[in-house]
Short mmCIF file of C-alpha atoms (C1' of nucleotides) in Angstrom, two decimals:
data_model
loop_
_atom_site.label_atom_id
_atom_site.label_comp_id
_atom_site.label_asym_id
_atom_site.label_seq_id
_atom_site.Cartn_x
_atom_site.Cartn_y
_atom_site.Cartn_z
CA UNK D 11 18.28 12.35 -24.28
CA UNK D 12 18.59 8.72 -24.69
CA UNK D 13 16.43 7.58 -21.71
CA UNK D 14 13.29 7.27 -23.51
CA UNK D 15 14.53 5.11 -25.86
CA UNK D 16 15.12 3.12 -23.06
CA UNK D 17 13.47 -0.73 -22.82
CA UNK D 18 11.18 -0.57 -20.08
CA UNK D 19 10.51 -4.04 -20.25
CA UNK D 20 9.66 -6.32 -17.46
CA UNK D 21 13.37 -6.53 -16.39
CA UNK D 22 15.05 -3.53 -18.24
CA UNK D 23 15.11 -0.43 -15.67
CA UNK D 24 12.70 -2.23 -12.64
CA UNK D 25 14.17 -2.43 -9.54
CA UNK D 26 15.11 -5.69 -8.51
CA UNK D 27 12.81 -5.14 -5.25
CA UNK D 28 9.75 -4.58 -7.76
CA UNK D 29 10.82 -7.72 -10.09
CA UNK D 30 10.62 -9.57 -6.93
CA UNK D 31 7.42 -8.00 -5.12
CA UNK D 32 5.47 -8.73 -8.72
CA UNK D 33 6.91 -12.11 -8.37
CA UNK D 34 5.65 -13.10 -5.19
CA UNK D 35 2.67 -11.07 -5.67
CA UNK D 36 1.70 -12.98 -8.88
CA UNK D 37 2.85 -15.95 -6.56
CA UNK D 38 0.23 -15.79 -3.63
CA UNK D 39 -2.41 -14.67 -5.93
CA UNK D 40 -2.15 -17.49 -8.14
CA UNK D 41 -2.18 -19.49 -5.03
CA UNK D 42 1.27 -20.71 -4.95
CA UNK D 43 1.42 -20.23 -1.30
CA UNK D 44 -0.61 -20.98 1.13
CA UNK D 45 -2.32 -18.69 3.68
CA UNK D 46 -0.44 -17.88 6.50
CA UNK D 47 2.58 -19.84 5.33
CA UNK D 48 5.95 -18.25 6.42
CA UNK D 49 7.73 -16.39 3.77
CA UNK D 50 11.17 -17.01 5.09
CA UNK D 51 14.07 -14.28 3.65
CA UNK D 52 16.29 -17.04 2.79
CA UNK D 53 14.31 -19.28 1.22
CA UNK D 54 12.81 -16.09 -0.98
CA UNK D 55 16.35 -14.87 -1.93
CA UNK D 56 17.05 -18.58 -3.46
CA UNK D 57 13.58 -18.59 -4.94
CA UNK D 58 13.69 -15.26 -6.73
CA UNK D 59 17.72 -15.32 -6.95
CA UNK D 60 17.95 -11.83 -5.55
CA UNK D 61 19.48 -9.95 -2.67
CA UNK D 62 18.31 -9.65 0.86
CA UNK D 63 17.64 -6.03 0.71
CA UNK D 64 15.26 -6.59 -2.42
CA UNK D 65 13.19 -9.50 -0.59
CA UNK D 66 12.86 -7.28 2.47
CA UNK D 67 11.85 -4.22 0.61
CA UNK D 68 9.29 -6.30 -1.76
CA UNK D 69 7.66 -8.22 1.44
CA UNK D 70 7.33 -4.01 2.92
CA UNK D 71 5.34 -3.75 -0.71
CA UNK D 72 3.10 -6.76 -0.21
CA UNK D 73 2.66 -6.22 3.43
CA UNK D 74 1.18 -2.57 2.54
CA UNK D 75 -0.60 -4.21 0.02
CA UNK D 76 -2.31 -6.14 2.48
CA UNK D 77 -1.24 -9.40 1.27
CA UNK D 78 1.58 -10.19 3.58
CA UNK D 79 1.12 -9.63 7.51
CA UNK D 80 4.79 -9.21 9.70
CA UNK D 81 5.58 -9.93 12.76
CA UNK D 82 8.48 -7.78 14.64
CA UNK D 83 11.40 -10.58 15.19
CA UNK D 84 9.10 -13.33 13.69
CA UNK D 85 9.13 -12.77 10.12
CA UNK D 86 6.60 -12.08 7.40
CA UNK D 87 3.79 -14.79 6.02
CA UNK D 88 0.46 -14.95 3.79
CA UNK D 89 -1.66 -12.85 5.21
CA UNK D 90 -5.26 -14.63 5.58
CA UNK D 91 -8.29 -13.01 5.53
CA UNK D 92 -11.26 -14.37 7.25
CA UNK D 93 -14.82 -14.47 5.98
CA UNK D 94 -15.89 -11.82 7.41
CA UNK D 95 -13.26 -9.75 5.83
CA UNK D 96 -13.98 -11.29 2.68
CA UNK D 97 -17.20 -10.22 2.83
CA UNK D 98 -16.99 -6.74 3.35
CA UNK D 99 -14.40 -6.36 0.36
CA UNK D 100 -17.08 -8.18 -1.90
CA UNK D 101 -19.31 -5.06 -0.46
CA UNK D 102 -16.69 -2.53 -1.36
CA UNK D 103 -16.05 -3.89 -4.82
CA UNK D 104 -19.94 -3.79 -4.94
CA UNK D 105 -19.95 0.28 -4.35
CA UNK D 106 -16.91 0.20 -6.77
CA UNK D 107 -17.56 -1.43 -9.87
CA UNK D 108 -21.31 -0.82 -9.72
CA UNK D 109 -20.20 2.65 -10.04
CA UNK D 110 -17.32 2.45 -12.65
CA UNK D 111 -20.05 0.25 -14.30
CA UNK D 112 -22.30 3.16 -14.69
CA UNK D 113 -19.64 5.37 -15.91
CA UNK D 114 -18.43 2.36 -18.67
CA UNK D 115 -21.77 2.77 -20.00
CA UNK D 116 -21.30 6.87 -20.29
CA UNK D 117 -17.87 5.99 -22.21
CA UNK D 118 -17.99 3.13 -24.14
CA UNK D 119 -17.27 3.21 -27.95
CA UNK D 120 -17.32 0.46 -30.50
CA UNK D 121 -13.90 -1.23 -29.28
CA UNK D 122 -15.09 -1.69 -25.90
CA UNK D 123 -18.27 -3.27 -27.01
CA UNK D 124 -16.44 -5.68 -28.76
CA UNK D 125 -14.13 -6.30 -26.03
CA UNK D 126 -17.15 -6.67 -23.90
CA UNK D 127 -19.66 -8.80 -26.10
CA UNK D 128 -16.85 -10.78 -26.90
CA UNK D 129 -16.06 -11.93 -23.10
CA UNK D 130 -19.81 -12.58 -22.82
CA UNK D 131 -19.62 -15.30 -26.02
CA UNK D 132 -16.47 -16.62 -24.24
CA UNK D 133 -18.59 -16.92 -21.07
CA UNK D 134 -20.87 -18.40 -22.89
CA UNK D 135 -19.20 -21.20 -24.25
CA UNK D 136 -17.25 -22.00 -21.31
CA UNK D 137 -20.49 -23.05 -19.56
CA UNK D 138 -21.80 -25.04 -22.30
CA UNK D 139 -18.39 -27.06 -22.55
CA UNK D 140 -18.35 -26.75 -18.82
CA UNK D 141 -14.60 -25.62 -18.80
CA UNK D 142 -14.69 -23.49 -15.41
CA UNK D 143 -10.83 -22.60 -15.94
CA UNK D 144 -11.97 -20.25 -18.87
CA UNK D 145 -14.89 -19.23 -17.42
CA UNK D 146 -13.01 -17.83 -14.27
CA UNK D 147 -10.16 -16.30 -16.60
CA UNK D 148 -13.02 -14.76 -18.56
CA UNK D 149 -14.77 -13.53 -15.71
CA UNK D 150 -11.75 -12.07 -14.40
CA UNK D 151 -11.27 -10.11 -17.69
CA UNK D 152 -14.79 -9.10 -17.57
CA UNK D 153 -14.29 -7.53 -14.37
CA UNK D 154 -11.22 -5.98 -15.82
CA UNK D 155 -12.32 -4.58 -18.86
CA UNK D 156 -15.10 -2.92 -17.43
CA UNK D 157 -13.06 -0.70 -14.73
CA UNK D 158 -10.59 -0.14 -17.83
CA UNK D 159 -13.37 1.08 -20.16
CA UNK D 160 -14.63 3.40 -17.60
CA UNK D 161 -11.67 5.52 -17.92
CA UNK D 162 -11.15 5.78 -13.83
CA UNK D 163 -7.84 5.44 -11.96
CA UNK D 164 -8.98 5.67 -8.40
CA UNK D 165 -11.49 3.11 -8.40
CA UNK D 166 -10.09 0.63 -10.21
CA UNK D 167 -7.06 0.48 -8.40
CA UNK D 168 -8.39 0.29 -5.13
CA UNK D 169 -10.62 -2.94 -6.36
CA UNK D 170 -7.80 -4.47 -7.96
CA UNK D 171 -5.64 -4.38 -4.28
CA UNK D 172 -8.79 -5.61 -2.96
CA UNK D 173 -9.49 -9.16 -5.12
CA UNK D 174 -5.92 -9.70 -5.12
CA UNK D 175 -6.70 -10.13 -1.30
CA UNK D 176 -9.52 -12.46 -1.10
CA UNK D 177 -8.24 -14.37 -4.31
CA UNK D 178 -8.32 -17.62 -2.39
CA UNK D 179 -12.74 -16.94 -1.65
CA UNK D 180 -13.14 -16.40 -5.25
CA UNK D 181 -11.43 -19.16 -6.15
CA UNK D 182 -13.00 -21.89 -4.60
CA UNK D 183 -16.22 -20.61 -4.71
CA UNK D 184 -15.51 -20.52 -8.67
CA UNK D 185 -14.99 -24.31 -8.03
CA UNK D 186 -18.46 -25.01 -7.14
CA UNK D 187 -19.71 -26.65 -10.54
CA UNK D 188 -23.06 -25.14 -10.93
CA UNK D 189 -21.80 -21.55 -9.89
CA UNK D 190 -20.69 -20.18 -13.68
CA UNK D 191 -24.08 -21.60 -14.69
CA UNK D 192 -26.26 -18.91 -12.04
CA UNK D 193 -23.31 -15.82 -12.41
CA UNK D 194 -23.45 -16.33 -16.71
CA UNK D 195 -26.72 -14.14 -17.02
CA UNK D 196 -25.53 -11.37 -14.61
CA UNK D 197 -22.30 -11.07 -16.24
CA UNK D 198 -24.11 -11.49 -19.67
CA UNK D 199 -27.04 -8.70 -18.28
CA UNK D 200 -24.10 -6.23 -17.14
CA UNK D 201 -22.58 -6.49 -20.38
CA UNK D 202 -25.67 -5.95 -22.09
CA UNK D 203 -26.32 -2.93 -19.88
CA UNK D 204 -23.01 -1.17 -20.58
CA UNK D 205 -23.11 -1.65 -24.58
CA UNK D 206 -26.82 -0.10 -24.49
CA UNK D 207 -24.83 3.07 -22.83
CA UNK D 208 -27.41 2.77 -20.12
CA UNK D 209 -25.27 3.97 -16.75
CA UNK D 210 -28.31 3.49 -14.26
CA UNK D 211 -29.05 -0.16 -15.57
CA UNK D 212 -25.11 -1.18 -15.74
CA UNK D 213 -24.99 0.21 -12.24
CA UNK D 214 -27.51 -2.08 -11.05
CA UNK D 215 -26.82 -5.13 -13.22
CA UNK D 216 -22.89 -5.07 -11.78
CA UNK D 217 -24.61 -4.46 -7.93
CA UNK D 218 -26.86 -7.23 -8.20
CA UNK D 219 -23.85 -9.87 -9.07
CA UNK D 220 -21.79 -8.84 -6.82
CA UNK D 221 -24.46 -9.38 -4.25
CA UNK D 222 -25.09 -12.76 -5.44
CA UNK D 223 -21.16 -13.22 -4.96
CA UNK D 224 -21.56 -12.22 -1.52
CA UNK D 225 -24.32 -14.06 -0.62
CA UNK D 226 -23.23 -17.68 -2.46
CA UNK D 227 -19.63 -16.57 -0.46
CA UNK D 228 -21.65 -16.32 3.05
CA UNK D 229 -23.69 -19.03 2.28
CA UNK D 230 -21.02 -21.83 0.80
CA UNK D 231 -18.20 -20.99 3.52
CA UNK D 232 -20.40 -20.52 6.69
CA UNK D 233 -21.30 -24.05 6.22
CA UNK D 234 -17.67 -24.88 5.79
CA UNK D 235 -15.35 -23.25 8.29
CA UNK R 10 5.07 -16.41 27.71
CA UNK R 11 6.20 -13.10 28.42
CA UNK R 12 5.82 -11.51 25.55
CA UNK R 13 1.83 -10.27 26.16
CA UNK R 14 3.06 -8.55 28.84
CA UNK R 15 5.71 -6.35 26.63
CA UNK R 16 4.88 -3.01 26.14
CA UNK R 17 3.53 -2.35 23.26
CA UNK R 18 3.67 1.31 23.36
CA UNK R 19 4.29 4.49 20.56
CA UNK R 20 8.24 2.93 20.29
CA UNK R 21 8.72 0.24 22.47
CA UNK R 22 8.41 -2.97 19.74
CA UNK R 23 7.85 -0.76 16.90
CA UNK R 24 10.87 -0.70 13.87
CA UNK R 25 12.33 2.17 13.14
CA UNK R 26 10.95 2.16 9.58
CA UNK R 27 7.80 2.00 10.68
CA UNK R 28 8.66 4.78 12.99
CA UNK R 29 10.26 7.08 10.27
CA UNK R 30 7.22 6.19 8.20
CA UNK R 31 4.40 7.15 10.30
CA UNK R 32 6.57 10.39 10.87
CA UNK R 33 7.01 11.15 7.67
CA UNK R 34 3.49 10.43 6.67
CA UNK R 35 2.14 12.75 9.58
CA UNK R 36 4.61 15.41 7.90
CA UNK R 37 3.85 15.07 4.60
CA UNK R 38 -0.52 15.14 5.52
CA UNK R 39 0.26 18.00 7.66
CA UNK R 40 1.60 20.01 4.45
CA UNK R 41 5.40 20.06 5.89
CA UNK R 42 6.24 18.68 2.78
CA UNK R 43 5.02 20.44 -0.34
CA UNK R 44 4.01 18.44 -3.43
CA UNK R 45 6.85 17.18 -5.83
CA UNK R 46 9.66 18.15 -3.03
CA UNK R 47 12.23 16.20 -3.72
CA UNK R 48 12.99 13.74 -0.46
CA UNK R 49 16.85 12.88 -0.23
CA UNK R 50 17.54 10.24 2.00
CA UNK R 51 20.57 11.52 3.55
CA UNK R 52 18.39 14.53 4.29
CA UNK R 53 15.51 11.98 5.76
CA UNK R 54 18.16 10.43 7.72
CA UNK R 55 19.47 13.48 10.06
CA UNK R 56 15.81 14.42 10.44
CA UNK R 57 14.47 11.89 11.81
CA UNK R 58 17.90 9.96 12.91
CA UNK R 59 17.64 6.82 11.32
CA UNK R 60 19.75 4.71 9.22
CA UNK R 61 19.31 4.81 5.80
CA UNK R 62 17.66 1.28 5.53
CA UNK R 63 14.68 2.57 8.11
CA UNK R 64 14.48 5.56 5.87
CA UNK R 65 14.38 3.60 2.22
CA UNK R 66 12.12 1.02 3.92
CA UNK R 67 9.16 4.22 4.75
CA UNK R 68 9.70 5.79 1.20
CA UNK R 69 8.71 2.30 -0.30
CA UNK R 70 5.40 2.22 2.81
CA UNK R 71 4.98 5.72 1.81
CA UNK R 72 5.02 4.94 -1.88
CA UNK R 73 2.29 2.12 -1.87
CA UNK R 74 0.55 4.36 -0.03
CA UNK R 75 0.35 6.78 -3.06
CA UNK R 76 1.77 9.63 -0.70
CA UNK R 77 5.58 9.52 -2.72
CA UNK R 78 6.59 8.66 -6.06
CA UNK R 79 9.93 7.25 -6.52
CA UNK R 80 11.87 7.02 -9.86
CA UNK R 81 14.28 5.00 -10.00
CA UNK R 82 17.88 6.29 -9.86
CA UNK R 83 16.30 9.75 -9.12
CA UNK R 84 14.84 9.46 -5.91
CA UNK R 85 11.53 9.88 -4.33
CA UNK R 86 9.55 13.13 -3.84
CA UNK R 87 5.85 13.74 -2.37
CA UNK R 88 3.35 13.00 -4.77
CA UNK R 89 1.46 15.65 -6.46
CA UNK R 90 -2.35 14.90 -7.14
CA UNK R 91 -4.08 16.24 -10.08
CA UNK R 92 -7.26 17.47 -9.67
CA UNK R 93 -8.60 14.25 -12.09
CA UNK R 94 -7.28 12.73 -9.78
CA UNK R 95 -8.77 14.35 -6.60
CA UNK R 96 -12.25 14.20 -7.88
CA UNK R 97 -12.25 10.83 -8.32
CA UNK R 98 -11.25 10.54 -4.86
CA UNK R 99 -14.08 12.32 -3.48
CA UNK R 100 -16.30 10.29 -5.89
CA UNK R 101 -15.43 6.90 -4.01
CA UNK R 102 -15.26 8.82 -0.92
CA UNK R 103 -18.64 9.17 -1.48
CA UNK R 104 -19.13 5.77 -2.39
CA UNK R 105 -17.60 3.76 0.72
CA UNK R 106 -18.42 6.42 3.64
CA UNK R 107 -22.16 6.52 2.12
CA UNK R 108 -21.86 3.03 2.87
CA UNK R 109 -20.67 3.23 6.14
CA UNK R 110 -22.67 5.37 7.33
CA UNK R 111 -25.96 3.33 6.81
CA UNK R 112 -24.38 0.76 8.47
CA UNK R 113 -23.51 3.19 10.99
CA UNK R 114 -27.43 3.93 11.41
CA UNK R 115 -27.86 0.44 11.77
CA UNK R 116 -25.12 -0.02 14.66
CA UNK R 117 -25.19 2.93 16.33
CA UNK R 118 -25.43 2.70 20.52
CA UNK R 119 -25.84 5.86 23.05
CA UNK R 120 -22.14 6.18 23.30
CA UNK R 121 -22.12 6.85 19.48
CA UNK R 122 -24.90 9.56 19.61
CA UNK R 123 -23.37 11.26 22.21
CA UNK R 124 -19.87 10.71 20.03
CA UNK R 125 -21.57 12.53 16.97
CA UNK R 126 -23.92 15.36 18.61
CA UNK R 127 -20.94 16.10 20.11
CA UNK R 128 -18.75 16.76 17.30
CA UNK R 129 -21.78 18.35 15.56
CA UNK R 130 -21.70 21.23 18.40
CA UNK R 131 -18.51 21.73 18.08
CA UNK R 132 -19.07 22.28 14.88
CA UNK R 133 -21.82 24.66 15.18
CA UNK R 134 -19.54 26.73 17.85
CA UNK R 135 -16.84 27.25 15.47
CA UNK R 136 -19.18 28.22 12.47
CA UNK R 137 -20.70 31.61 15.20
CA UNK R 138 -16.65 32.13 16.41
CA UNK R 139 -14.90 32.16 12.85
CA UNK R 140 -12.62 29.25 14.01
CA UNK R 141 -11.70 27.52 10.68
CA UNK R 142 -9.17 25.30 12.46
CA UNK R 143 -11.69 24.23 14.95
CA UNK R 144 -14.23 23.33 12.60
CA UNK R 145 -11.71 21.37 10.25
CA UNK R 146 -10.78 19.19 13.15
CA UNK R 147 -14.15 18.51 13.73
CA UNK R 148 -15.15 18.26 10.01
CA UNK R 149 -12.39 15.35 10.18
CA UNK R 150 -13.44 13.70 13.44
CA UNK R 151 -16.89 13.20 12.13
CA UNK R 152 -16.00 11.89 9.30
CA UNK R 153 -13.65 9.15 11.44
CA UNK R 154 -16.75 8.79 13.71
CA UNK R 155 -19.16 7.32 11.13
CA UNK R 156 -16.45 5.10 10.11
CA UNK R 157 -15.42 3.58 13.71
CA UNK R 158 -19.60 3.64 13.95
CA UNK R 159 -20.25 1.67 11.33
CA UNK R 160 -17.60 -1.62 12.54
CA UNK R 161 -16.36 -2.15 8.91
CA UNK R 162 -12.61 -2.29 8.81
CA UNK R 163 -12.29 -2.62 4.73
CA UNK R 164 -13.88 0.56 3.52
CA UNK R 165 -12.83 2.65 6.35
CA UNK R 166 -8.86 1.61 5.55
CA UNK R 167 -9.90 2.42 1.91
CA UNK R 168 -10.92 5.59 3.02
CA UNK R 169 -8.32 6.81 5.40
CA UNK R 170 -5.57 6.28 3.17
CA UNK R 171 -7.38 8.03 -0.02
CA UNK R 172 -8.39 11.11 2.36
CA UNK R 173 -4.29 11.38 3.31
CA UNK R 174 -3.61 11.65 -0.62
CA UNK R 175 -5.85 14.75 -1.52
CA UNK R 176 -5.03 16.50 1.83
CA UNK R 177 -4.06 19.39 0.12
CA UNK R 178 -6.91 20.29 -1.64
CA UNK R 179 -9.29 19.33 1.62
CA UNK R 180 -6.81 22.16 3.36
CA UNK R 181 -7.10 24.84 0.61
CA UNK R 182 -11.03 24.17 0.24
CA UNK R 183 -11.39 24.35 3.78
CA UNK R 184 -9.25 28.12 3.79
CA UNK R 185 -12.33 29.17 2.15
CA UNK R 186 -14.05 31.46 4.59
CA UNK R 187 -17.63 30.58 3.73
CA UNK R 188 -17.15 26.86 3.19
CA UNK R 189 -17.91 26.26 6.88
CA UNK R 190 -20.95 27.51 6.78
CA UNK R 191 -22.80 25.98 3.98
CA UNK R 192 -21.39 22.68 4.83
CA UNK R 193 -22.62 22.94 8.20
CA UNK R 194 -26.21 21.87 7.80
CA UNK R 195 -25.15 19.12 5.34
CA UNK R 196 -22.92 17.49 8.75
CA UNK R 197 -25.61 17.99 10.52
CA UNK R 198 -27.90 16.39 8.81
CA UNK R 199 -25.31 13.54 8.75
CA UNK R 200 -25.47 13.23 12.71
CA UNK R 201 -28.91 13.87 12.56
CA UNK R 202 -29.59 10.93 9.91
CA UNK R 203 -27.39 8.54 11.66
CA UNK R 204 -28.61 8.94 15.05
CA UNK R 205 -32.03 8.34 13.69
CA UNK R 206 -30.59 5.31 13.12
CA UNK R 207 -32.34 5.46 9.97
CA UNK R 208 -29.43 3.73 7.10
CA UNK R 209 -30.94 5.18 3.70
CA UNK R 210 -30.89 8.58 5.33
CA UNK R 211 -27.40 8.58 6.35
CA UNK R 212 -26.06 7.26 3.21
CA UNK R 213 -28.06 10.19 1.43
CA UNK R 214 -26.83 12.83 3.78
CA UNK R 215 -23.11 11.38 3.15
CA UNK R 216 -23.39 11.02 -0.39
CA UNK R 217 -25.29 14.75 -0.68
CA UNK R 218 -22.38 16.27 1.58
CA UNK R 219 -19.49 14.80 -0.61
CA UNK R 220 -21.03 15.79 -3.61
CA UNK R 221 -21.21 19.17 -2.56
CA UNK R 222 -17.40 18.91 -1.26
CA UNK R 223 -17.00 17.42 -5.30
CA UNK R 224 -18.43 20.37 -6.70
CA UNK R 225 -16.74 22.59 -4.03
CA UNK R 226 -13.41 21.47 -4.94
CA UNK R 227 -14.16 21.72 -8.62
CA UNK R 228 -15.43 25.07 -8.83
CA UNK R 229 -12.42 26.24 -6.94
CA UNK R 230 -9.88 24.40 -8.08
CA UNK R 231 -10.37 24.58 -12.12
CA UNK R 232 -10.94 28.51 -11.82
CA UNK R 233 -7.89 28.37 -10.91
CA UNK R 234 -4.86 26.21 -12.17
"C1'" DG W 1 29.20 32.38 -28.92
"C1'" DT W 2 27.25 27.83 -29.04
"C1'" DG W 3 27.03 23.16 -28.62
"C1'" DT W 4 29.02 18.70 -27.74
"C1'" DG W 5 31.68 15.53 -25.00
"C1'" DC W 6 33.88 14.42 -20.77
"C1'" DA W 7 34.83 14.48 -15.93
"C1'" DT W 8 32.98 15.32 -11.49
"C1'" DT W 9 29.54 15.08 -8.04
"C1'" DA W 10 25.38 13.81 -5.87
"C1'" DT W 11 22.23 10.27 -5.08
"C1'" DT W 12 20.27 5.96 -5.11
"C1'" DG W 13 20.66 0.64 -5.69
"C1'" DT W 14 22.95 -3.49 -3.99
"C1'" DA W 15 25.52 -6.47 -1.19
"C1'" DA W 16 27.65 -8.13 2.91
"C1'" DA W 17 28.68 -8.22 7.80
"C1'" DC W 18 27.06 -7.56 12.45
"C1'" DA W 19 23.70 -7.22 16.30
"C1'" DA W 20 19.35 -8.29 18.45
"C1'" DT W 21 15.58 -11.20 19.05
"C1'" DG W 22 12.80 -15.20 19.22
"C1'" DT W 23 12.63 -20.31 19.07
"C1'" DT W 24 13.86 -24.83 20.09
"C1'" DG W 25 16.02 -28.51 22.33
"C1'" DT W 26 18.54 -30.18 26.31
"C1'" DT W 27 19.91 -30.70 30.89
"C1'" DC W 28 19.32 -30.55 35.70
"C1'" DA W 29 16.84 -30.18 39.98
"C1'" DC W 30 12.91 -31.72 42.40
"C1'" DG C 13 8.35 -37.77 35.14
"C1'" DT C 14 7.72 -32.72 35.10
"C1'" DG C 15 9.03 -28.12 35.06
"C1'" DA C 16 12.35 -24.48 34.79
"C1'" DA C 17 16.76 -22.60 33.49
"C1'" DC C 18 20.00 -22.41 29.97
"C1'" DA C 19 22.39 -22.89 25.75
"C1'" DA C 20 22.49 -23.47 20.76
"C1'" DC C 21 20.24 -22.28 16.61
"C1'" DA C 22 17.46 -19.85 13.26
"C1'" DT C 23 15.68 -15.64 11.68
"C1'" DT C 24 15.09 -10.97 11.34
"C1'" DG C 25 16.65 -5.92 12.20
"C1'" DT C 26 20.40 -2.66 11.55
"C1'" DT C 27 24.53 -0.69 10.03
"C1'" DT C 28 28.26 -0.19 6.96
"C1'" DA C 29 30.67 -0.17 2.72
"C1'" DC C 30 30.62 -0.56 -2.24
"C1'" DA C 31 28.71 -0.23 -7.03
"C1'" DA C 32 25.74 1.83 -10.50
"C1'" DT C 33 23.29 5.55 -12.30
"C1'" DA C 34 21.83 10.08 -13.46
"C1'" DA C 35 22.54 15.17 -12.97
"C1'" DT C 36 25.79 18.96 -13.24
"C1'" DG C 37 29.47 21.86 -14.61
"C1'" DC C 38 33.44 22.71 -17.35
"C1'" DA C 39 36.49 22.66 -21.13
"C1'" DC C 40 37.25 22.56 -25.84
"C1'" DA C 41 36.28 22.55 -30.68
"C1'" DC C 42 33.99 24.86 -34.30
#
DNA sequence: GTGTGCATTATTGTAAACAATGTTGTTCAC
DNA sequence: GTGAACAACATTGTTTACAATAATGCACAC
């Protein structure tokens, strides 16, 4: 039995249609791409230097995945997601995470309130030196470490798949200047909530900031577009 | 522009792999397959008499999906759910249709009463003649209704595809002979709730019933294995 | 008799060629 | 000049063949 001595490293035993699908996933999310760009075959196999068959197989991934959209004949591109879309995954991350919030609280131990008080000083500091790039990052890890600490699978997977879709709303609404300034005490409250084991209260705290994302999302890009 | 005027029907534009997938999906919900079967592709391919990229291309839709498992060099097989697993699915079950069906309250027209009373007669028929199948359909059907009711398109997708991956235990729960009929009131108190187009007392009748289905499918299922 | 190493087989991963489809640009009739 | 038919091109869908990998069975040494 040699196999589990194996490296399973990013590029040891992965496919290459998975190398490439976390490639161009990483891609779009990170905003590399643009909605509803095309996502060519040929252009993808130069890009990510692998075969046809492993393009087409990681665009079936992303497409599944909700972040590509295909068109019979006509090729795959970005898939984009209107507001109203947006909206209602803000509302299903709301029933989400409120809820692994409330079990977080049932399971924390002392790690996890590190982890957790630690983001909130990070938060913290971002908005005093007004550096929004950490502040998102640490929000994102926030999010993160609070669906990790509450032990679930489900959940948390379905509201990762989800804000990988409607990365590009969070994202400028993160650009608004004063918006870390109005989110930092209901990220500070719901990790305050969670280390004082208090499910009910961490439930609530994570509801009510994820309704204040949804209504600064309605409000800032009705305006817009 | 002819191309609006294609049909658009069961096989006319669509692939092949998408074909073989929704097949094979259908099969594998419908308990054809049983959990951890291995699925061969040269097998896949004479059943459903495709070519072996159509076939590779629906075990990678299928495995996003969470409905296969594929390792690589070893093939795919359906994926077995633990019963973790398939609690925590009923947990956001509860969640998201709880949500939907408030805003189903909120929504609801004549056509959707009639939709749900409907179903929730059926229902009550098949509880005096002993029809299990009967009432499972209908079980299923309501649960669809609320969701087409309530207009979302996010949580309803969320749902659909989490229902497909703990079908098995649904079916086995539902073999029980007197799960029909304490189940009964809590679907019609559903239909009830939501044609009163009163939101909190949907969502409470949704989130009571899928409790009970939680504890249900505990009980049963950690006596046991 | 048991266990290790090797050869065989089954199965999937990858690549390349071919066919079908949609798109675009051009020409010709009016 | 405008519109329609047509031809050339670009792109994807499909099939085929080939390579790589893991599972299996057998022989041989001890």
């Amino acid at each position: 039995m040699t196999q589990e001595a194996v490296e399973q490293g990013p590029q040891g035993s992965v496919s290459d249609a998975d190398r490439v699908a976390s490639r161009l996933r990483q891609a779009i999310v990170a905003g590399d791409f643009a909605p509803r760009q095309r996502l060519v075959e040929t252009d993808l196999i130069e890009m990510f230097d692998a075969s046809r068959g492993a393009v087409r197989a990681a665009l079936a991934t992303l497409t599944v995945e909700g972040l590509v959209e295909k068109i019979r004949n006509r090729g795959a591109r970005v898939r984009a997601v209107d507001l109203d879309e947006a909206l209602e995954i803000v509302e299903v991350r709301a029933a989400l995470e409120s809820m692994c919030a409330a079990r977080a609280a049932e399971r924390i131990d002392d790690d996890g309130m590190a982890r957790l008080r630690s983001l909130g000083e990070v938060m913290r500091e971002a908005v005093d030196t007004g550096d929004g790039e950490a502040y998102s990052q640490a929000n994102r890890d926030l999010h993160q470490a609070v669906l990790d600490i509450s032990g679930a699978k489900v959940a948390p997977d379905v509201v990762q798949r989800l804000r990988a879709q409607n990365v590009r709303y969070r994202i400028r609404l993160a650009m608004q200047p004063h918006r870390p300034a109005t989110s930092l005490p209901e990220h500070l409250e719901i990790v305050e909530a969670v280390c004082a084991k208090d499910p009910e209260r961490a439930a609530n705290a994570m509801r009510a900031h994820l309704e204040s994302v949804f209504e600064a999302t309605r409000e800032y890009f009705t305006e817009r577009k």
